[in-house]
């Protein structure tokens, strides 16, 4: 008897494995953030002084038509129920119809987002490839001409209005020198040649082996991407420089020198390893900024991306499109955050 | 036998108020012995140690008639030749292992790196050597420590790892710059004993830098007393209590002593003339 009693005795619950716990924490924080974002877009949609019924049914709709649309939209239900409708729509990727062109917003986003992704990705790659080494060298050779140059480059990047730089770039490299393609993603002769797979023309044309299209697409993207790359470079190089300065005065750097390591190995093998975590955060931030903040660039270069899509929608009071675009941009931010968080755990042994 | 011979060493830093001399004409020699350098904070002990390894970064300047390591003047070497000296012939253990080990590298990789830099060997060989070295500094579960990161180690463990790492290329001289100042009192002794045993066993020269006169007196054969960038006195450790210089006397008198308990310790009186007097020369 005593034995069976012993067996049924409540054992303390097994503690969760640390990795499982950290995944659960991450997942729930994503869920909460997403919910908050959707709540905000939902509230914005409600408080905007735009009557969704009127914008669908038309300004002079009859009372019957008005009420029919009113019920169809579920506006007679309590707000909380409406929110759940909204949630389930968004989860299924349904952002409603665009009032401007009567197409599903999700379809529009699927079309415009790859354009932005392509541009921002190329931009941030330029920013990393040039900005990280520039920042490292500026820190290591503090006060040298390279450091001065890096300072000027960053200062110009911080203070020059992007539309001015963009217009000057177009004027010089397109208008005068003719080195690059003009506004838009492709020259008119190259449109509709390659099938859309990813929506990113560089990738699609490369996949299709259409190198003429690829070259044309490249000549169109190179200027706006350089512009974004320049801003990204300004930020990344400054941050890299200050991270490296901090590390180069650390004692373990002296240890590495005492061991007899070359300066290059000290810099890249020891100091640089210690800034990877911070650098990832900075790069993710810079990338996110390019993804949502390239509105002006997209407008100057007639780039049909998500920035110009949201702007156009905003100007024509197309709320579904605005909110759909906002949700997507927010989602990108969250994803990049999670991504940098995960890498943090990989690169910093102290984070475990 | 003289391992190291330093003659008229100066370390200068340009500042806004003009040139600041951190080390002012220091001369000494080091044989297969334990040489202590004592002095209060800021007296130039660390800069002396780092100048020998030519680790003073610009705009700091190192000048000397010579710094001879077994006959070769280190000041004549190129930076590349100097890298072969560092680690392999002269090595250094610094104050706090919390900062002197790279926080994002496994301890094993850091030790193996020190070995591989100076030896043509494979990783397996380096691993074996590292394990042996860790055992030599009395680390029991060396395998686990190799895989661990510095933050998982205690201070005493960290400093023993530093010693292992710095001795693995088999240098002739070890500079230990306040190696126990950051450690718990309870483990200071142990770390010192391990270091001492290894230095003896390998027939090395040790420069032991400390602000703790008691520790140096007990632990070293010979002591240099530094004040304001100069050596004011050189004496054998066991004759320290016969020291003549008023600064040394002052240091001695401001130490609490068990054999002569006193109500209050003397405050160190300084005479500006001490810093103007020339350095005491080598006594061999
Ligand atoms: N980079 C530097 N620039 C100017 N002064 C320095 C620099 N590094 C050290 N010093 C000065 O050199 C003097 C000696 O320093 P140090 O050798 O570290 O003293 P300690 O005897 O405490 O080890 C100190 O007064 C310190 O302020
Ligand atoms: Mg010091």
PDB file of C-alpha atoms in Angstrom, chain B residues 11-226:
ATOM      1  CA  UNK B  11      58.544  56.151 -22.115  1.00  0.00           C
ATOM      2  CA  UNK B  12      57.033  59.456 -23.216  1.00  0.00           C
ATOM      3  CA  UNK B  13      53.533  60.550 -23.992  1.00  0.00           C
ATOM      4  CA  UNK B  14      52.840  63.794 -25.804  1.00  0.00           C
ATOM      5  CA  UNK B  15      50.050  65.636 -24.021  1.00  0.00           C
ATOM      6  CA  UNK B  16      48.502  69.063 -24.340  1.00  0.00           C
ATOM      7  CA  UNK B  17      50.764  70.345 -21.566  1.00  0.00           C
ATOM      8  CA  UNK B  18      53.863  69.017 -23.294  1.00  0.00           C
ATOM      9  CA  UNK B  19      55.651  65.687 -23.117  1.00  0.00           C
ATOM     10  CA  UNK B  20      54.829  63.523 -20.115  1.00  0.00           C
ATOM     11  CA  UNK B  21      57.597  61.149 -19.073  1.00  0.00           C
ATOM     12  CA  UNK B  22      55.987  58.028 -17.640  1.00  0.00           C
ATOM     13  CA  UNK B  23      59.317  56.195 -17.372  1.00  0.00           C
ATOM     14  CA  UNK B  24      62.486  58.246 -16.972  1.00  0.00           C
ATOM     15  CA  UNK B  25      65.802  56.605 -17.671  1.00  0.00           C
ATOM     16  CA  UNK B  26      65.346  53.215 -16.075  1.00  0.00           C
ATOM     17  CA  UNK B  27      68.187  50.664 -16.218  1.00  0.00           C
ATOM     18  CA  UNK B  28      68.219  47.136 -14.887  1.00  0.00           C
ATOM     19  CA  UNK B  29      69.160  43.593 -15.766  1.00  0.00           C
ATOM     20  CA  UNK B  30      67.301  40.354 -15.357  1.00  0.00           C
ATOM     21  CA  UNK B  31      68.823  36.923 -14.992  1.00  0.00           C
ATOM     22  CA  UNK B  32      67.171  33.610 -14.210  1.00  0.00           C
ATOM     23  CA  UNK B  33      65.644  35.192 -11.167  1.00  0.00           C
ATOM     24  CA  UNK B  34      62.497  36.736  -9.804  1.00  0.00           C
ATOM     25  CA  UNK B  35      62.774  40.474 -10.043  1.00  0.00           C
ATOM     26  CA  UNK B  36      60.123  42.542  -8.337  1.00  0.00           C
ATOM     27  CA  UNK B  37      59.122  46.036  -9.423  1.00  0.00           C
ATOM     28  CA  UNK B  38      57.272  47.891  -6.698  1.00  0.00           C
ATOM     29  CA  UNK B  39      55.871  51.378  -6.562  1.00  0.00           C
ATOM     30  CA  UNK B  40      52.670  53.202  -6.030  1.00  0.00           C
ATOM     31  CA  UNK B  41      50.058  53.463  -8.731  1.00  0.00           C
ATOM     32  CA  UNK B  42      51.203  55.615 -11.648  1.00  0.00           C
ATOM     33  CA  UNK B  43      54.897  55.188 -10.961  1.00  0.00           C
ATOM     34  CA  UNK B  44      55.529  53.658 -14.379  1.00  0.00           C
ATOM     35  CA  UNK B  45      55.688  49.947 -13.577  1.00  0.00           C
ATOM     36  CA  UNK B  46      53.295  48.789 -16.289  1.00  0.00           C
ATOM     37  CA  UNK B  47      54.787  51.098 -18.883  1.00  0.00           C
ATOM     38  CA  UNK B  48      58.226  49.636 -18.152  1.00  0.00           C
ATOM     39  CA  UNK B  49      56.880  46.130 -18.729  1.00  0.00           C
ATOM     40  CA  UNK B  50      55.045  47.055 -21.893  1.00  0.00           C
ATOM     41  CA  UNK B  51      57.981  49.015 -23.272  1.00  0.00           C
ATOM     42  CA  UNK B  52      60.140  45.887 -23.089  1.00  0.00           C
ATOM     43  CA  UNK B  53      57.614  44.100 -25.306  1.00  0.00           C
ATOM     44  CA  UNK B  54      57.411  47.231 -27.465  1.00  0.00           C
ATOM     45  CA  UNK B  55      53.703  47.399 -26.825  1.00  0.00           C
ATOM     46  CA  UNK B  56      53.495  51.146 -26.244  1.00  0.00           C
ATOM     47  CA  UNK B  57      51.144  52.390 -28.947  1.00  0.00           C
ATOM     48  CA  UNK B  58      51.707  55.654 -30.765  1.00  0.00           C
ATOM     49  CA  UNK B  59      51.611  58.509 -29.906  1.00  0.00           C
ATOM     50  CA  UNK B  60      53.563  57.041 -26.964  1.00  0.00           C
ATOM     51  CA  UNK B  61      57.319  56.925 -27.544  1.00  0.00           C
ATOM     52  CA  UNK B  62      59.882  54.424 -26.236  1.00  0.00           C
ATOM     53  CA  UNK B  63      63.525  55.429 -26.105  1.00  0.00           C
ATOM     54  CA  UNK B  64      66.478  53.574 -24.646  1.00  0.00           C
ATOM     55  CA  UNK B  65      70.169  53.110 -25.185  1.00  0.00           C
ATOM     56  CA  UNK B  66      69.264  49.475 -25.631  1.00  0.00           C
ATOM     57  CA  UNK B  67      66.920  46.739 -24.505  1.00  0.00           C
ATOM     58  CA  UNK B  68      68.999  43.604 -24.985  1.00  0.00           C
ATOM     59  CA  UNK B  69      67.388  40.210 -24.946  1.00  0.00           C
ATOM     60  CA  UNK B  70      70.165  37.624 -24.767  1.00  0.00           C
ATOM     61  CA  UNK B  71      72.393  40.041 -26.643  1.00  0.00           C
ATOM     62  CA  UNK B  72      69.940  41.289 -29.313  1.00  0.00           C
ATOM     63  CA  UNK B  73      68.748  44.860 -29.077  1.00  0.00           C
ATOM     64  CA  UNK B  74      64.966  44.665 -29.337  1.00  0.00           C
ATOM     65  CA  UNK B  75      64.829  48.272 -30.494  1.00  0.00           C
ATOM     66  CA  UNK B  76      66.633  47.310 -33.707  1.00  0.00           C
ATOM     67  CA  UNK B  77      64.109  44.634 -34.664  1.00  0.00           C
ATOM     68  CA  UNK B  78      61.400  45.136 -37.257  1.00  0.00           C
ATOM     69  CA  UNK B  79      57.807  44.815 -36.126  1.00  0.00           C
ATOM     70  CA  UNK B  80      57.675  41.387 -37.748  1.00  0.00           C
ATOM     71  CA  UNK B  81      60.791  40.178 -35.908  1.00  0.00           C
ATOM     72  CA  UNK B  82      59.343  41.622 -32.741  1.00  0.00           C
ATOM     73  CA  UNK B  83      56.249  39.461 -33.163  1.00  0.00           C
ATOM     74  CA  UNK B  84      58.473  36.408 -32.972  1.00  0.00           C
ATOM     75  CA  UNK B  85      59.842  37.722 -29.670  1.00  0.00           C
ATOM     76  CA  UNK B  86      56.428  38.323 -28.166  1.00  0.00           C
ATOM     77  CA  UNK B  87      54.913  35.225 -26.699  1.00  0.00           C
ATOM     78  CA  UNK B  88      57.761  33.002 -27.761  1.00  0.00           C
ATOM     79  CA  UNK B  89      60.607  34.635 -25.818  1.00  0.00           C
ATOM     80  CA  UNK B  90      58.989  37.230 -23.597  1.00  0.00           C
ATOM     81  CA  UNK B  91      55.433  36.877 -22.436  1.00  0.00           C
ATOM     82  CA  UNK B  92      53.156  38.786 -20.115  1.00  0.00           C
ATOM     83  CA  UNK B  93      50.331  38.037 -17.719  1.00  0.00           C
ATOM     84  CA  UNK B  94      48.055  40.952 -17.003  1.00  0.00           C
ATOM     85  CA  UNK B  95      46.014  42.044 -14.061  1.00  0.00           C
ATOM     86  CA  UNK B  96      42.469  40.869 -14.572  1.00  0.00           C
ATOM     87  CA  UNK B  97      41.593  37.666 -16.479  1.00  0.00           C
ATOM     88  CA  UNK B  98      38.025  38.965 -16.779  1.00  0.00           C
ATOM     89  CA  UNK B  99      39.343  41.487 -19.292  1.00  0.00           C
ATOM     90  CA  UNK B 100      42.487  39.886 -20.625  1.00  0.00           C
ATOM     91  CA  UNK B 101      40.775  36.812 -22.091  1.00  0.00           C
ATOM     92  CA  UNK B 102      38.679  37.238 -25.217  1.00  0.00           C
ATOM     93  CA  UNK B 103      35.067  36.879 -24.035  1.00  0.00           C
ATOM     94  CA  UNK B 104      33.673  35.382 -27.228  1.00  0.00           C
ATOM     95  CA  UNK B 105      36.343  32.745 -27.888  1.00  0.00           C
ATOM     96  CA  UNK B 106      36.541  29.325 -26.332  1.00  0.00           C
ATOM     97  CA  UNK B 107      39.406  29.023 -23.881  1.00  0.00           C
ATOM     98  CA  UNK B 108      40.836  26.075 -25.787  1.00  0.00           C
ATOM     99  CA  UNK B 109      40.999  28.091 -28.996  1.00  0.00           C
ATOM    100  CA  UNK B 110      42.774  30.927 -27.226  1.00  0.00           C
ATOM    101  CA  UNK B 111      45.418  28.662 -25.750  1.00  0.00           C
ATOM    102  CA  UNK B 112      45.910  26.676 -28.930  1.00  0.00           C
ATOM    103  CA  UNK B 113      46.279  29.900 -30.860  1.00  0.00           C
ATOM    104  CA  UNK B 114      49.195  30.921 -28.638  1.00  0.00           C
ATOM    105  CA  UNK B 115      50.898  27.611 -29.346  1.00  0.00           C
ATOM    106  CA  UNK B 116      50.182  27.489 -33.072  1.00  0.00           C
ATOM    107  CA  UNK B 117      51.507  31.007 -33.629  1.00  0.00           C
ATOM    108  CA  UNK B 118      55.015  29.899 -32.776  1.00  0.00           C
ATOM    109  CA  UNK B 119      55.040  26.219 -33.612  1.00  0.00           C
ATOM    110  CA  UNK B 120      54.580  24.376 -36.861  1.00  0.00           C
ATOM    111  CA  UNK B 121      52.051  21.922 -35.553  1.00  0.00           C
ATOM    112  CA  UNK B 122      48.640  20.549 -36.303  1.00  0.00           C
ATOM    113  CA  UNK B 123      45.543  21.248 -34.264  1.00  0.00           C
ATOM    114  CA  UNK B 124      45.586  17.831 -32.643  1.00  0.00           C
ATOM    115  CA  UNK B 125      49.103  18.426 -31.418  1.00  0.00           C
ATOM    116  CA  UNK B 126      48.195  21.906 -30.179  1.00  0.00           C
ATOM    117  CA  UNK B 127      45.227  20.450 -28.361  1.00  0.00           C
ATOM    118  CA  UNK B 128      47.334  17.887 -26.601  1.00  0.00           C
ATOM    119  CA  UNK B 129      49.871  20.514 -25.569  1.00  0.00           C
ATOM    120  CA  UNK B 130      47.106  22.802 -24.309  1.00  0.00           C
ATOM    121  CA  UNK B 131      45.622  20.071 -22.174  1.00  0.00           C
ATOM    122  CA  UNK B 132      49.035  19.329 -20.702  1.00  0.00           C
ATOM    123  CA  UNK B 133      49.588  22.982 -20.002  1.00  0.00           C
ATOM    124  CA  UNK B 134      46.215  23.334 -18.294  1.00  0.00           C
ATOM    125  CA  UNK B 135      47.070  20.378 -16.113  1.00  0.00           C
ATOM    126  CA  UNK B 136      50.402  22.009 -15.329  1.00  0.00           C
ATOM    127  CA  UNK B 137      48.525  24.952 -13.816  1.00  0.00           C
ATOM    128  CA  UNK B 138      46.480  22.519 -11.699  1.00  0.00           C
ATOM    129  CA  UNK B 139      43.281  22.609 -13.689  1.00  0.00           C
ATOM    130  CA  UNK B 140      41.646  19.264 -13.186  1.00  0.00           C
ATOM    131  CA  UNK B 141      38.879  18.969 -15.794  1.00  0.00           C
ATOM    132  CA  UNK B 142      40.987  20.414 -18.582  1.00  0.00           C
ATOM    133  CA  UNK B 143      38.772  18.950 -21.320  1.00  0.00           C
ATOM    134  CA  UNK B 144      35.759  20.851 -20.070  1.00  0.00           C
ATOM    135  CA  UNK B 145      37.725  24.061 -19.561  1.00  0.00           C
ATOM    136  CA  UNK B 146      38.973  23.889 -23.156  1.00  0.00           C
ATOM    137  CA  UNK B 147      35.389  24.042 -24.381  1.00  0.00           C
ATOM    138  CA  UNK B 148      34.299  26.712 -21.910  1.00  0.00           C
ATOM    139  CA  UNK B 149      34.136  30.468 -22.346  1.00  0.00           C
ATOM    140  CA  UNK B 150      35.989  32.892 -20.059  1.00  0.00           C
ATOM    141  CA  UNK B 151      32.850  34.148 -18.296  1.00  0.00           C
ATOM    142  CA  UNK B 152      32.241  30.635 -17.000  1.00  0.00           C
ATOM    143  CA  UNK B 153      35.535  30.716 -15.071  1.00  0.00           C
ATOM    144  CA  UNK B 154      36.323  32.164 -11.662  1.00  0.00           C
ATOM    145  CA  UNK B 155      39.074  34.743 -11.298  1.00  0.00           C
ATOM    146  CA  UNK B 156      41.608  32.274  -9.985  1.00  0.00           C
ATOM    147  CA  UNK B 157      40.853  29.808 -12.786  1.00  0.00           C
ATOM    148  CA  UNK B 158      41.031  32.627 -15.315  1.00  0.00           C
ATOM    149  CA  UNK B 159      44.455  33.699 -14.146  1.00  0.00           C
ATOM    150  CA  UNK B 160      45.760  30.142 -14.205  1.00  0.00           C
ATOM    151  CA  UNK B 161      44.454  29.858 -17.756  1.00  0.00           C
ATOM    152  CA  UNK B 162      46.285  33.091 -18.617  1.00  0.00           C
ATOM    153  CA  UNK B 163      49.497  31.659 -17.182  1.00  0.00           C
ATOM    154  CA  UNK B 164      49.035  28.454 -19.164  1.00  0.00           C
ATOM    155  CA  UNK B 165      48.384  30.430 -22.338  1.00  0.00           C
ATOM    156  CA  UNK B 166      51.375  32.683 -21.855  1.00  0.00           C
ATOM    157  CA  UNK B 167      53.778  29.862 -21.028  1.00  0.00           C
ATOM    158  CA  UNK B 168      52.737  27.422 -23.730  1.00  0.00           C
ATOM    159  CA  UNK B 169      55.211  28.734 -26.363  1.00  0.00           C
ATOM    160  CA  UNK B 170      57.948  28.256 -23.739  1.00  0.00           C
ATOM    161  CA  UNK B 171      59.219  31.824 -23.311  1.00  0.00           C
ATOM    162  CA  UNK B 172      62.417  32.718 -21.470  1.00  0.00           C
ATOM    163  CA  UNK B 173      60.956  35.689 -19.632  1.00  0.00           C
ATOM    164  CA  UNK B 174      57.561  36.262 -18.056  1.00  0.00           C
ATOM    165  CA  UNK B 175      56.362  39.707 -17.083  1.00  0.00           C
ATOM    166  CA  UNK B 176      53.579  39.413 -14.534  1.00  0.00           C
ATOM    167  CA  UNK B 177      51.850  42.768 -14.156  1.00  0.00           C
ATOM    168  CA  UNK B 178      49.904  42.721 -10.869  1.00  0.00           C
ATOM    169  CA  UNK B 179      48.817  39.138 -11.595  1.00  0.00           C
ATOM    170  CA  UNK B 180      46.912  38.708  -8.365  1.00  0.00           C
ATOM    171  CA  UNK B 181      45.608  42.200  -7.651  1.00  0.00           C
ATOM    172  CA  UNK B 182      42.194  41.431  -9.134  1.00  0.00           C
ATOM    173  CA  UNK B 183      41.852  38.061  -7.422  1.00  0.00           C
ATOM    174  CA  UNK B 184      40.230  36.966  -4.214  1.00  0.00           C
ATOM    175  CA  UNK B 185      42.726  36.934  -1.375  1.00  0.00           C
ATOM    176  CA  UNK B 186      41.969  33.255  -0.862  1.00  0.00           C
ATOM    177  CA  UNK B 187      43.326  32.240  -4.272  1.00  0.00           C
ATOM    178  CA  UNK B 188      46.194  34.746  -4.630  1.00  0.00           C
ATOM    179  CA  UNK B 189      48.636  32.478  -2.873  1.00  0.00           C
ATOM    180  CA  UNK B 190      47.730  29.464  -4.981  1.00  0.00           C
ATOM    181  CA  UNK B 191      48.104  31.333  -8.268  1.00  0.00           C
ATOM    182  CA  UNK B 192      51.450  32.749  -7.181  1.00  0.00           C
ATOM    183  CA  UNK B 193      52.745  29.349  -6.142  1.00  0.00           C
ATOM    184  CA  UNK B 194      51.746  27.798  -9.462  1.00  0.00           C
ATOM    185  CA  UNK B 195      53.430  30.598 -11.367  1.00  0.00           C
ATOM    186  CA  UNK B 196      56.520  30.374  -9.196  1.00  0.00           C
ATOM    187  CA  UNK B 197      56.847  26.629  -9.628  1.00  0.00           C
ATOM    188  CA  UNK B 198      56.564  26.855 -13.408  1.00  0.00           C
ATOM    189  CA  UNK B 199      59.043  29.705 -13.681  1.00  0.00           C
ATOM    190  CA  UNK B 200      61.583  27.782 -11.604  1.00  0.00           C
ATOM    191  CA  UNK B 201      61.045  24.504 -13.362  1.00  0.00           C
ATOM    192  CA  UNK B 202      61.582  26.080 -16.774  1.00  0.00           C
ATOM    193  CA  UNK B 203      64.533  28.193 -15.738  1.00  0.00           C
ATOM    194  CA  UNK B 204      62.838  31.420 -16.676  1.00  0.00           C
ATOM    195  CA  UNK B 205      63.328  35.009 -15.640  1.00  0.00           C
ATOM    196  CA  UNK B 206      60.332  36.636 -13.980  1.00  0.00           C
ATOM    197  CA  UNK B 207      59.531  40.310 -13.693  1.00  0.00           C
ATOM    198  CA  UNK B 208      56.912  40.573 -11.005  1.00  0.00           C
ATOM    199  CA  UNK B 209      55.156  43.923 -10.921  1.00  0.00           C
ATOM    200  CA  UNK B 210      53.164  44.807  -7.850  1.00  0.00           C
ATOM    201  CA  UNK B 211      52.211  47.653  -5.574  1.00  0.00           C
ATOM    202  CA  UNK B 212      52.336  45.275  -2.629  1.00  0.00           C
ATOM    203  CA  UNK B 213      55.731  45.462  -0.988  1.00  0.00           C
ATOM    204  CA  UNK B 214      55.033  42.573   1.365  1.00  0.00           C
ATOM    205  CA  UNK B 215      54.132  40.254  -1.462  1.00  0.00           C
ATOM    206  CA  UNK B 216      57.197  41.216  -3.479  1.00  0.00           C
ATOM    207  CA  UNK B 217      59.509  40.908  -0.488  1.00  0.00           C
ATOM    208  CA  UNK B 218      58.270  37.421   0.125  1.00  0.00           C
ATOM    209  CA  UNK B 219      58.088  36.271  -3.434  1.00  0.00           C
ATOM    210  CA  UNK B 220      61.079  37.778  -5.267  1.00  0.00           C
ATOM    211  CA  UNK B 221      64.841  37.589  -5.149  1.00  0.00           C
ATOM    212  CA  UNK B 222      65.517  41.214  -5.924  1.00  0.00           C
ATOM    213  CA  UNK B 223      63.349  44.325  -5.850  1.00  0.00           C
ATOM    214  CA  UNK B 224      63.362  47.572  -7.821  1.00  0.00           C
ATOM    215  CA  UNK B 225      61.559  50.422  -6.127  1.00  0.00           C
ATOM    216  CA  UNK B 226      60.025  52.845  -8.607  1.00  0.00           C
TER     217      UNK B 226
END
